[in-house]
Coordinates of C-alpha atoms in Angstrom, one line a residue:
Chain A
X3 CA 226.9 12.6 94.6
X4 CA 224.6 9.6 94.1
X5 CA 226.8 7.0 95.8
X6 CA 227.6 9.6 98.5
X7 CA 223.9 9.7 99.4
X8 CA 223.6 6.0 99.3
X9 CA 226.5 5.5 101.7
X10 CA 224.8 7.6 104.4
X11 CA 223.4 6.1 107.5
X12 CA 219.7 6.4 108.4
X13 CA 220.2 9.2 111.0
X14 CA 222.8 11.1 108.9
X15 CA 220.5 11.1 105.9
X16 CA 217.4 12.1 107.8
X17 CA 219.4 15.0 109.3
X18 CA 220.5 16.2 105.9
X19 CA 217.0 16.1 104.5
X20 CA 215.5 17.8 107.6
X21 CA 218.1 20.6 107.3
X22 CA 217.5 20.9 103.6
X23 CA 221.1 20.0 102.7
X24 CA 219.8 17.1 100.5
X25 CA 216.3 17.0 99.0
X26 CA 214.2 13.9 99.3
X27 CA 213.9 14.0 95.5
X28 CA 217.7 13.7 95.3
X29 CA 217.6 10.8 97.7
X30 CA 215.0 9.0 95.6
X31 CA 217.0 9.6 92.4
X32 CA 220.2 8.3 94.0
X33 CA 218.4 5.3 95.4
X34 CA 216.9 4.4 92.1
X35 CA 220.3 4.8 90.4
X36 CA 222.0 2.6 92.9
X37 CA 219.3 -0.1 92.6
X38 CA 219.6 0.0 88.9
X39 CA 223.4 -0.4 89.0
X40 CA 223.8 -3.1 91.6
X41 CA 220.5 -5.0 91.9
X42 CA 220.6 -6.8 88.5
X43 CA 223.4 -9.1 90.0
X44 CA 221.8 -9.3 93.5
X45 CA 218.0 -9.6 92.9
X46 CA 217.3 -8.1 96.3
X47 CA 214.1 -6.4 95.0
X48 CA 211.0 -8.1 93.5
X49 CA 209.6 -4.7 92.6
X50 CA 210.9 -1.2 92.5
X51 CA 208.3 1.5 93.1
X52 CA 209.9 4.3 91.1
X53 CA 206.9 6.5 90.6
X54 CA 205.4 6.1 94.1
X55 CA 208.7 6.9 95.7
X56 CA 209.4 9.9 93.5
X57 CA 205.9 11.3 94.1
X58 CA 206.3 10.9 97.9
X59 CA 209.8 12.5 97.8
X60 CA 208.3 15.6 96.2
X61 CA 205.6 15.7 98.8
X62 CA 208.3 15.6 101.6
X63 CA 210.2 18.4 99.9
X64 CA 207.0 20.5 99.5
X65 CA 206.3 19.9 103.2
X66 CA 209.7 21.3 104.1
X67 CA 209.3 24.2 101.7
X68 CA 206.1 25.1 103.6
X69 CA 208.1 25.3 106.8
X70 CA 206.8 22.1 108.3
X71 CA 209.1 20.0 110.5
X72 CA 210.0 16.7 108.9
X73 CA 209.7 13.4 110.6
X74 CA 212.5 11.2 112.1
X75 CA 212.9 9.3 108.8
X76 CA 212.8 12.3 106.5
X77 CA 213.7 11.1 103.1
X78 CA 215.1 7.9 104.3
X79 CA 214.5 4.9 102.0
X80 CA 213.2 1.8 103.9
X81 CA 212.9 -1.2 101.7
X82 CA 210.0 -3.5 102.5
X83 CA 209.9 -7.3 102.6
X84 CA 207.3 -8.4 100.1
X85 CA 205.2 -10.1 102.9
X86 CA 204.1 -6.7 104.1
X87 CA 201.0 -5.2 102.4
X88 CA 201.4 -1.9 100.6
X89 CA 198.4 -0.3 99.2
X90 CA 198.4 -0.2 95.4
X91 CA 201.8 -2.0 95.2
X92 CA 202.0 -5.7 94.4
X93 CA 202.7 -7.9 97.4
X94 CA 203.6 -11.5 96.6
X95 CA 205.1 -12.9 99.8
X96 CA 207.5 -14.5 97.3
X97 CA 204.8 -16.9 96.1
X98 CA 203.2 -17.6 92.8
X99 CA 199.9 -17.9 94.5
X100 CA 199.9 -14.1 95.2
X101 CA 201.5 -13.2 91.8
X102 CA 199.9 -9.9 90.8
X103 CA 198.1 -9.4 94.1
X104 CA 197.7 -5.7 94.9
X105 CA 196.6 -5.0 98.5
X106 CA 193.8 -2.5 99.0
X107 CA 195.3 -1.3 102.3
X108 CA 198.7 -0.5 103.9
X109 CA 200.1 -2.5 106.8
X110 CA 200.3 -0.4 110.0
X111 CA 204.1 -0.3 109.8
X112 CA 203.9 1.2 106.3
X113 CA 201.5 3.9 107.5
X114 CA 203.9 4.7 110.4
X115 CA 206.9 4.9 108.1
X116 CA 205.1 7.3 105.8
X117 CA 204.0 9.4 108.8
X118 CA 207.7 9.7 109.7
X119 CA 208.4 10.9 106.1
X120 CA 210.2 7.8 105.0
X121 CA 210.5 6.7 101.4
X122 CA 209.7 3.2 100.2
X123 CA 212.0 2.2 97.2
X124 CA 210.3 -1.2 96.7
X125 CA 209.5 -4.7 97.8
X126 CA 212.2 -7.1 98.6
X127 CA 212.8 -10.7 97.8
X128 CA 212.1 -13.5 100.3
X129 CA 211.6 -17.2 100.7
X130 CA 208.0 -18.0 99.8
X131 CA 205.7 -17.2 102.7
X132 CA 208.9 -16.6 104.8
X133 CA 209.6 -20.3 104.8
X134 CA 213.3 -20.7 104.3
X135 CA 216.8 -19.7 105.5
X136 CA 218.5 -19.0 102.2
X137 CA 216.0 -17.1 99.9
X138 CA 216.2 -20.1 97.5
X139 CA 212.5 -20.8 98.2
X140 CA 211.5 -17.5 96.5
X141 CA 209.2 -18.3 93.6
X142 CA 210.9 -15.5 91.7
X143 CA 214.5 -16.8 92.1
X144 CA 216.9 -16.2 95.0
X145 CA 218.6 -13.0 96.1
X146 CA 222.4 -13.3 96.1
X147 CA 224.8 -12.4 98.9
X148 CA 226.6 -9.1 98.0
X149 CA 229.8 -10.3 99.7
X150 CA 229.9 -13.3 97.3
X151 CA 227.2 -13.8 94.8
X152 CA 227.6 -17.6 94.8
X153 CA 226.4 -17.6 98.4
X154 CA 223.0 -17.3 100.0
X155 CA 222.1 -14.0 101.6
X156 CA 220.1 -16.0 104.3
X157 CA 216.4 -16.0 104.7
X158 CA 213.7 -15.6 104.8
X159 CA 214.1 -11.8 104.7
X160 CA 217.1 -12.1 102.4
X161 CA 216.1 -9.4 100.0
X162 CA 215.8 -6.8 102.8
X163 CA 219.2 -7.8 104.1
X164 CA 220.7 -7.5 100.6
X165 CA 219.1 -4.1 100.0
X166 CA 220.8 -2.8 103.1
X167 CA 224.1 -4.6 102.8
X168 CA 224.5 -3.3 99.2
X169 CA 223.6 0.2 100.3
X170 CA 220.6 0.3 98.0
X171 CA 218.6 1.4 101.1
X172 CA 220.1 2.3 104.5
X173 CA 217.2 0.5 106.2
X174 CA 214.6 -2.2 105.5
X175 CA 211.8 -4.0 107.2
X176 CA 211.7 -7.8 107.4
X177 CA 209.8 -10.3 109.4
X178 CA 211.3 -12.9 111.8
X179 CA 209.4 -16.1 112.7
X180 CA 212.4 -18.2 113.6
X181 CA 215.4 -16.1 112.6
X182 CA 214.3 -14.6 109.3
X183 CA 215.7 -11.1 110.2
X184 CA 218.7 -12.1 112.3
X185 CA 220.2 -14.8 110.2
X186 CA 220.2 -12.8 106.9
X187 CA 221.6 -9.9 108.9
X188 CA 224.5 -12.1 110.1
X189 CA 225.1 -13.4 106.5
X190 CA 225.2 -10.0 105.0
X191 CA 227.0 -7.9 107.6
X192 CA 224.0 -5.8 108.5
X193 CA 222.2 -5.0 111.8
X194 CA 218.9 -6.9 112.2
X195 CA 216.4 -6.7 115.1
X196 CA 213.7 -9.2 116.1
X197 CA 211.7 -7.2 118.6
X198 CA 209.7 -8.7 121.5
X199 CA 206.7 -10.6 120.3
X200 CA 203.9 -8.0 120.0
X201 CA 206.2 -5.0 120.1
X202 CA 205.4 -4.1 116.4
X203 CA 201.9 -4.4 114.9
X204 CA 201.5 -7.2 112.4
X205 CA 198.4 -5.8 110.8
X206 CA 199.1 -6.2 107.1
X207 CA 201.8 -8.8 107.4
X208 CA 201.1 -12.0 105.4
X209 CA 200.8 -14.5 108.3
X210 CA 203.1 -17.5 108.6
X211 CA 203.1 -18.6 112.2
X212 CA 201.0 -16.3 114.3
X213 CA 202.5 -17.1 117.7
X214 CA 206.0 -16.3 116.4
X215 CA 205.8 -13.8 113.6
X216 CA 207.3 -10.3 114.3
X217 CA 208.2 -7.4 112.1
X218 CA 211.6 -5.7 112.7
X219 CA 214.2 -3.5 111.1
X220 CA 217.5 -4.0 109.2
X221 CA 219.9 -1.1 109.0
X222 CA 223.5 -0.3 108.1
X223 CA 224.2 0.7 111.7
X224 CA 222.7 0.1 115.2
X225 CA 221.4 3.6 115.6
X226 CA 219.6 3.4 112.3
X227 CA 217.9 0.2 113.4
X228 CA 217.0 1.8 116.7
X229 CA 215.4 4.8 115.0
X230 CA 213.3 2.7 112.6
X231 CA 212.1 0.4 115.4
X232 CA 211.1 3.5 117.4
X233 CA 209.0 4.6 114.5
X234 CA 207.2 1.4 113.8
X235 CA 206.8 0.0 117.4
X236 CA 203.8 0.5 119.6
X237 CA 200.2 -0.5 120.3
X238 CA 197.9 -0.8 117.3
X239 CA 194.2 -1.3 117.7
X240 CA 194.2 -3.3 114.5
X241 CA 196.5 -6.0 116.0
X242 CA 195.1 -7.6 119.2
X243 CA 198.5 -9.1 119.9
X244 CA 200.3 -5.8 119.8
X245 CA 201.6 -4.7 123.2
X246 CA 200.3 -1.7 125.1
X247 CA 203.6 -1.0 126.7
X248 CA 205.5 2.3 126.3
X249 CA 208.1 2.4 123.6
X250 CA 211.5 3.0 125.1
X251 CA 213.9 5.6 123.6
X252 CA 216.0 3.1 121.7
X253 CA 218.2 5.8 120.1
X254 CA 219.1 7.2 123.5
X255 CA 220.2 3.7 124.5
X256 CA 222.8 3.7 121.6
X257 CA 226.0 5.0 123.2
X258 CA 224.8 4.6 126.7
X259 CA 227.2 3.1 129.2
X260 CA 227.3 -0.7 129.4
X261 CA 229.6 -0.8 132.4
X262 CA 228.4 -3.4 134.8
X263 CA 226.0 -5.0 132.4
X264 CA 225.9 -8.8 132.9
X265 CA 226.3 -10.9 129.8
X266 CA 225.5 -14.6 129.8
X267 CA 227.2 -17.0 127.5
X268 CA 225.3 -20.2 127.0
X269 CA 227.6 -23.2 126.4
X270 CA 224.9 -24.9 124.4
X271 CA 225.4 -22.3 121.7
X272 CA 229.0 -23.1 121.3
X273 CA 228.7 -26.9 121.0
X274 CA 229.2 -29.2 118.1
X275 CA 228.1 -27.9 114.7
X276 CA 229.5 -24.4 115.3
X277 CA 232.0 -23.3 112.7
X278 CA 235.4 -22.5 114.3
X279 CA 235.8 -19.1 112.7
X280 CA 232.3 -18.1 113.9
X281 CA 233.1 -19.2 117.4
X282 CA 236.4 -17.3 117.4
X283 CA 234.8 -14.1 116.1
X284 CA 231.9 -14.2 118.5
X285 CA 234.1 -15.0 121.5
X286 CA 236.4 -12.1 120.6
X287 CA 233.4 -9.7 120.5
X288 CA 232.3 -10.9 123.9
X289 CA 235.8 -10.4 125.2
X290 CA 235.8 -6.9 123.8
X291 CA 232.5 -6.1 125.7
X292 CA 234.2 -7.4 128.8
X293 CA 236.9 -4.8 128.2
X294 CA 234.1 -2.2 128.0
X295 CA 233.2 -3.1 131.6
X296 CA 230.6 -5.8 131.1
X297 CA 230.5 -8.8 133.4
X298 CA 230.6 -12.0 131.4
X299 CA 229.5 -15.3 133.0
X300 CA 228.3 -18.7 131.7
X301 CA 224.5 -19.5 131.7
X302 CA 222.7 -22.7 130.9
X303 CA 219.9 -23.0 128.4
X304 CA 219.6 -26.8 128.6
X305 CA 216.6 -27.2 126.2
X306 CA 218.3 -25.5 123.3
X307 CA 218.9 -28.6 121.3
X308 CA 215.1 -29.3 121.2
X309 CA 214.3 -25.9 119.7
X310 CA 214.5 -27.0 116.1
X311 CA 212.1 -29.9 116.5
X312 CA 209.7 -27.8 118.7
X313 CA 209.7 -24.9 116.2
X314 CA 209.1 -27.1 113.1
X315 CA 206.1 -28.7 114.7
X316 CA 204.6 -25.4 116.1
X317 CA 205.4 -23.2 113.1
X318 CA 204.2 -25.7 110.5
X319 CA 201.0 -26.3 112.4
X320 CA 200.2 -22.6 112.5
X321 CA 201.2 -22.2 108.9
X322 CA 198.9 -25.0 107.7
X323 CA 196.1 -23.1 109.3
X324 CA 197.1 -19.7 108.1
X325 CA 197.7 -20.7 104.5
X326 CA 194.2 -22.3 104.3
X327 CA 193.1 -18.8 103.2
X328 CA 194.8 -19.2 99.8
X329 CA 192.0 -21.0 98.0
X330 CA 191.6 -19.1 94.7
X331 CA 188.4 -17.5 95.8
X332 CA 189.0 -13.9 97.0
X333 CA 192.4 -13.0 95.7
X334 CA 195.5 -14.4 94.0
X335 CA 195.9 -17.3 91.7
X336 CA 193.0 -19.5 90.6
X337 CA 193.3 -22.7 88.6
X338 CA 190.0 -24.2 87.6
X339 CA 191.2 -27.0 85.3
X340 CA 192.4 -30.3 86.8
X341 CA 195.7 -31.7 85.5
X342 CA 193.8 -33.9 83.1
X343 CA 192.4 -30.7 81.6
X344 CA 188.8 -31.2 82.8
X345 CA 187.0 -28.3 84.5
X346 CA 186.5 -29.5 88.0
X347 CA 184.2 -28.6 90.9
X348 CA 185.0 -26.3 93.8
X349 CA 187.1 -28.8 95.7
X350 CA 189.1 -29.6 92.5
X351 CA 189.6 -25.8 92.1
X352 CA 191.0 -25.5 95.7
X353 CA 193.4 -28.4 95.1
X354 CA 194.6 -27.4 91.7
X355 CA 195.1 -23.8 92.7
X356 CA 197.1 -24.7 95.8
X357 CA 199.1 -27.3 93.9
X358 CA 200.0 -24.8 91.1
X359 CA 200.5 -21.8 93.5
X360 CA 202.6 -23.2 96.3
X361 CA 206.3 -24.2 96.0
X362 CA 207.8 -27.4 97.3
X363 CA 208.9 -26.1 100.8
X364 CA 205.5 -24.5 101.4
X365 CA 203.8 -27.8 100.5
X366 CA 206.2 -29.7 102.7
X367 CA 205.3 -27.4 105.7
X368 CA 201.6 -27.4 105.1
X369 CA 201.7 -31.2 105.0
X370 CA 203.8 -31.5 108.2
X371 CA 201.6 -29.0 109.9
X372 CA 198.4 -30.7 108.8
X373 CA 199.8 -34.0 110.0
X374 CA 200.8 -32.8 113.5
X375 CA 197.4 -31.3 114.0
X376 CA 195.5 -34.3 112.7
X377 CA 193.3 -36.5 114.9
X378 CA 195.4 -39.2 116.6
X379 CA 198.7 -37.3 116.3
X380 CA 197.8 -33.9 117.9
X381 CA 198.9 -34.9 121.5
X382 CA 202.0 -36.7 120.5
X383 CA 203.4 -34.0 118.3
X384 CA 201.7 -30.6 118.6
X385 CA 200.8 -30.6 122.2
X386 CA 204.2 -32.2 123.1
X387 CA 205.9 -29.4 121.2
X388 CA 203.9 -26.8 123.0
X389 CA 205.0 -28.3 126.3
X390 CA 208.7 -28.3 125.3
X391 CA 208.2 -24.7 124.3
X392 CA 207.3 -24.0 127.9
X393 CA 210.6 -25.6 129.0
X394 CA 212.5 -23.3 126.5
X395 CA 210.7 -20.3 127.9
X396 CA 211.6 -21.3 131.4
X397 CA 215.3 -21.8 130.4
X398 CA 215.4 -18.1 129.5
X399 CA 213.5 -17.0 132.6
X400 CA 216.0 -18.8 134.8
X401 CA 219.0 -17.4 132.9
X402 CA 217.8 -13.9 133.0
X403 CA 217.6 -14.0 136.8
X404 CA 221.5 -13.9 136.6
X405 CA 222.3 -11.9 133.6
X406 CA 220.9 -8.9 131.7
X407 CA 221.7 -10.0 128.2
X408 CA 222.6 -13.4 126.5
X409 CA 225.3 -13.4 123.8
X410 CA 225.8 -16.1 121.2
X411 CA 226.5 -16.6 117.5
X412 CA 223.5 -15.7 115.3
X413 CA 224.1 -18.6 112.9
X414 CA 226.4 -21.7 113.1
X415 CA 228.3 -20.8 109.9
X416 CA 228.9 -17.8 107.6
X417 CA 226.8 -17.6 104.5
X418 CA 226.6 -21.0 102.8
X419 CA 226.6 -21.6 99.0
X420 CA 223.5 -21.3 96.9
X421 CA 222.3 -24.9 96.3
X422 CA 224.4 -26.3 99.1
X423 CA 221.4 -27.2 101.3
X424 CA 218.4 -27.3 99.0
X425 CA 218.5 -31.1 98.7
X426 CA 218.2 -31.6 102.4
X427 CA 215.4 -29.7 104.2
X428 CA 216.5 -30.8 107.6
X429 CA 220.1 -29.4 107.2
X430 CA 218.5 -26.1 106.1
X431 CA 216.3 -26.1 109.3
X432 CA 219.4 -26.6 111.4
X433 CA 220.8 -23.3 110.1
X434 CA 218.3 -21.7 112.4
X435 CA 219.4 -23.5 115.6
X436 CA 220.6 -20.3 117.4
X437 CA 217.8 -18.0 116.4
X438 CA 214.8 -20.3 117.1
X439 CA 214.9 -20.3 120.9
X440 CA 214.4 -16.5 121.2
X441 CA 211.5 -16.7 118.8
X442 CA 209.8 -19.5 120.8
X443 CA 210.3 -17.5 124.0
X444 CA 209.0 -14.3 122.4
X445 CA 212.0 -12.3 123.6
X446 CA 213.9 -9.6 121.6
X447 CA 217.2 -10.3 119.9
X448 CA 219.6 -8.4 117.6
X449 CA 222.3 -9.5 115.2
X450 CA 225.2 -7.2 114.8
X451 CA 228.3 -7.8 112.6
X452 CA 231.4 -9.0 114.5
X453 CA 234.8 -9.5 113.0
X454 CA 234.5 -11.2 109.6
X455 CA 235.8 -14.6 108.8
X456 CA 239.3 -14.8 107.2
X457 CA 237.5 -15.2 103.8
X458 CA 235.9 -11.8 104.4
X459 CA 232.4 -13.2 104.9
X460 CA 230.4 -11.5 107.6
X461 CA 229.7 -13.1 110.9
X462 CA 226.8 -12.1 113.3
X463 CA 226.9 -11.7 117.1
X464 CA 223.4 -12.3 118.5
X465 CA 222.3 -10.6 121.7
X466 CA 219.1 -11.6 123.4
X467 CA 217.3 -9.7 126.2
X468 CA 214.2 -10.3 128.4
X469 CA 210.8 -9.2 126.9
X470 CA 210.6 -5.4 126.1
X471 CA 214.2 -4.8 127.0
X472 CA 215.3 -3.9 123.5
X473 CA 217.1 -0.9 124.8
X474 CA 219.7 -3.2 126.4
X475 CA 220.4 -4.7 123.0
X476 CA 220.9 -1.4 121.4
X477 CA 223.2 -0.2 124.2
X478 CA 225.4 -3.3 124.0
X479 CA 225.3 -3.6 120.2
X480 CA 226.3 0.1 119.8
X481 CA 229.2 -0.4 122.3
X482 CA 230.4 -3.2 120.2
X483 CA 229.9 -1.3 116.9
X484 CA 232.1 1.6 118.2
X485 CA 235.0 -0.8 118.2
X486 CA 234.0 -2.5 115.0
X487 CA 232.3 -0.1 112.6
X488 CA 230.2 -1.7 109.8
X489 CA 231.7 -2.5 106.5
X490 CA 230.2 -2.5 103.0
X491 CA 230.9 -5.0 100.3
X492 CA 232.7 -3.8 97.1
X493 CA 230.2 -3.8 94.2
Chain B
X22 CA 202.2 -39.6 130.8
X23 CA 199.5 -40.5 128.3
X24 CA 201.2 -38.6 125.5
X25 CA 204.8 -39.5 126.3
X26 CA 205.1 -42.1 123.6
X27 CA 204.4 -40.9 120.1
X28 CA 202.9 -43.4 117.8
X29 CA 205.7 -44.1 115.4
X30 CA 204.0 -44.0 112.1
X31 CA 205.2 -44.7 108.6
X32 CA 205.1 -41.8 106.3
X33 CA 204.5 -43.4 102.9
X34 CA 202.8 -42.4 99.7
X35 CA 199.4 -43.3 101.0
X36 CA 199.9 -41.3 104.2
X37 CA 201.0 -38.2 102.2
X38 CA 198.0 -38.5 99.9
X39 CA 195.7 -38.7 102.9
X40 CA 197.3 -35.6 104.5
X41 CA 197.3 -33.8 101.2
X42 CA 193.6 -34.3 101.0
X43 CA 193.1 -32.9 104.4
X44 CA 195.2 -29.8 103.3
X45 CA 193.3 -29.4 100.0
X46 CA 196.5 -30.0 98.0
X47 CA 196.3 -31.9 94.7
X48 CA 199.9 -33.1 94.4
X49 CA 201.6 -34.1 91.2
X50 CA 202.4 -37.8 91.1
X51 CA 206.2 -37.2 91.2
X52 CA 205.9 -34.9 94.1
X53 CA 204.3 -37.5 96.4
X54 CA 207.3 -39.7 96.5
X55 CA 209.8 -36.9 97.3
X56 CA 207.5 -35.4 99.9
X57 CA 207.0 -38.7 101.6
X58 CA 210.7 -39.1 101.9
X59 CA 211.2 -35.6 103.3
X60 CA 208.4 -35.8 105.7
X61 CA 209.5 -39.2 107.0
X62 CA 213.0 -37.7 107.8
X63 CA 211.5 -34.6 109.5
X64 CA 208.9 -36.5 111.5
X65 CA 211.6 -38.9 112.7
X66 CA 213.8 -35.9 113.7
X67 CA 211.0 -34.2 115.7
X68 CA 210.3 -37.5 117.5
X69 CA 213.4 -36.6 119.6
X70 CA 211.0 -34.5 121.7
X71 CA 209.7 -37.8 123.1
X72 CA 212.9 -38.1 125.1
X73 CA 211.8 -35.2 127.3
X74 CA 209.6 -35.7 130.3
X75 CA 206.9 -33.1 130.1
X76 CA 204.7 -34.5 132.9
X77 CA 203.0 -31.5 134.6
X78 CA 204.4 -29.1 132.1
X79 CA 201.7 -26.8 130.8
X80 CA 201.6 -26.1 127.0
X81 CA 202.6 -22.7 125.7
X82 CA 200.3 -21.8 122.8
X83 CA 201.3 -18.2 122.9
X84 CA 203.8 -16.1 124.8
X85 CA 201.4 -13.7 126.4
X86 CA 203.1 -10.6 127.8
X87 CA 200.0 -8.8 128.7
X88 CA 196.3 -9.4 128.8
X89 CA 194.6 -8.9 125.4
X90 CA 192.5 -5.9 125.4
X91 CA 189.1 -5.5 123.8
X92 CA 188.8 -2.9 121.2
X93 CA 186.0 -0.4 121.6
X94 CA 183.0 -1.7 119.7
X95 CA 182.8 1.3 117.4
X96 CA 182.1 1.5 113.7
X97 CA 185.3 2.0 111.7
X98 CA 185.8 2.5 108.0
X99 CA 186.4 -0.8 106.3
X100 CA 187.1 -2.0 102.7
X101 CA 184.5 -0.8 100.2
X102 CA 182.6 -3.5 98.3
X103 CA 184.6 -2.6 95.1
X104 CA 188.0 -2.8 96.9
X105 CA 187.1 -6.1 98.4
X106 CA 186.1 -7.6 95.1
X107 CA 188.9 -5.9 93.1
X108 CA 191.4 -8.8 93.5
X109 CA 188.9 -11.6 93.0
X110 CA 189.9 -14.0 90.2
X111 CA 186.2 -14.0 89.3
X112 CA 183.5 -11.7 90.6
X113 CA 179.9 -12.0 89.5
X114 CA 176.6 -10.4 90.8
X115 CA 178.6 -8.3 93.3
X116 CA 180.2 -11.4 94.9
X117 CA 183.0 -13.9 94.6
X118 CA 182.2 -16.5 91.9
X119 CA 183.2 -20.1 92.4
X120 CA 182.8 -23.3 90.3
X121 CA 179.6 -25.3 90.8
X122 CA 179.6 -27.5 93.8
X123 CA 177.1 -29.9 95.3
X124 CA 177.9 -31.5 98.6
X125 CA 175.8 -33.8 100.6

């Protein structure tokens, strides 16, 4: 029974709980059993919130017993990236500097999930402060790819992807700054959505790069991701950047006709550096969509190759500023003694706390960000990158005059091996080459599994749409999914 | 075109130590060398942006999809004093306690 519950999709599970065929308490029990069985070898979770989930499940069952209608995520477990604040539940952002930090408030997305009667099974593993593409920058050790545990699950939301891929939770929330939802979705054979910048409130998300960060869902299927996004999306008075635009009916878009939809294929995304198997799988998926009645044509995104450099200047600049708050004063780690063992003054405390609390990649990015913002270099690096960002935005504006959606690979390769890229930060950054442009342009994008590599490793098809046109992504992704239903790894 | 040519600077130990000071990071001795190497490689990579002519291109600081709206200036419940101090590494006299400092 337990694995039967765990194999259900978001919508199938919610329907069973709404009808009373399965109790939320049974879902909680099955979820905990599944996590206990498979997570020791995957390390997708940093904490499992057994008691809180069990208590909430009972409340949901009581609500139904009273005759109340349950919400759209009735009894559905949604695992939460550990960068999202949960009241009374430790939130580390994958960093030692927040070890043991217990937020006194819930992020808006958490409040919305609870209002929809969802369950939260726990907090998922991630690269420290969402800085990474493999999960290896987690201060608590990496999550492993359930398709091959010697490989990375992708990052930074690797734990959320693992939780969904391994069917420990049919859905999860992650955050995507430069590909942190889409790339792990591609690596693990799950569906991952980076919504339009501002579509989902970030109140309670530990900030990395504020002009880029966006929360979004993972799910085992397209409709599940659509339902979760529908629940968490929308204006929030607590986040000034959240958009006051109506939330479309994403679920209705799933299964809608895609006949006549114009799909652009950017040649720049199929250039050198793209793995041959990935190229073949993605092209086959695009050809299949053509058979479904879509019109496929080439588009040009000429500034694509500058996205990595642009992103690593802008994101690190914003991170160096955002991470200034971790100073050992109000929360988190504090180290008062200098390395020599002397008790230092306030400045020494800041320096020692940040040295002990931040990992190597975070320090690297703080230093790069501080440098590009520093006097004498601001114009040459930071301002220059902001101007190139404009060119990347314009590339998309021009392309979307001719097409409705742009299709590409999500990542240049299938999941790479753990340890393969850790010695060379630049090669790790290049793993994000296809996801960064949409982040810089603020547009929505989805990664949906396409045909796996001959090795069995998942491959992701990325679809991008103009701002606030998430519904197009769901329509197209679900048309593809009908031909290629999702697979689960054997565990 | 004033910013079209980036000053090519050397990222060495001294430079990293100077940036680290700006970022309030006390680095371990052995970290400085490795970070200098990594940063030099990354900075040299991002210098490829110089190749692009961005004359008359305005910067994008933020992709604004709608005008920001003011929130009503109404009193809302916030964190209690206790909640705000609950996570402090050290709290004294109803406030955040820090080591002594004298600056001038």
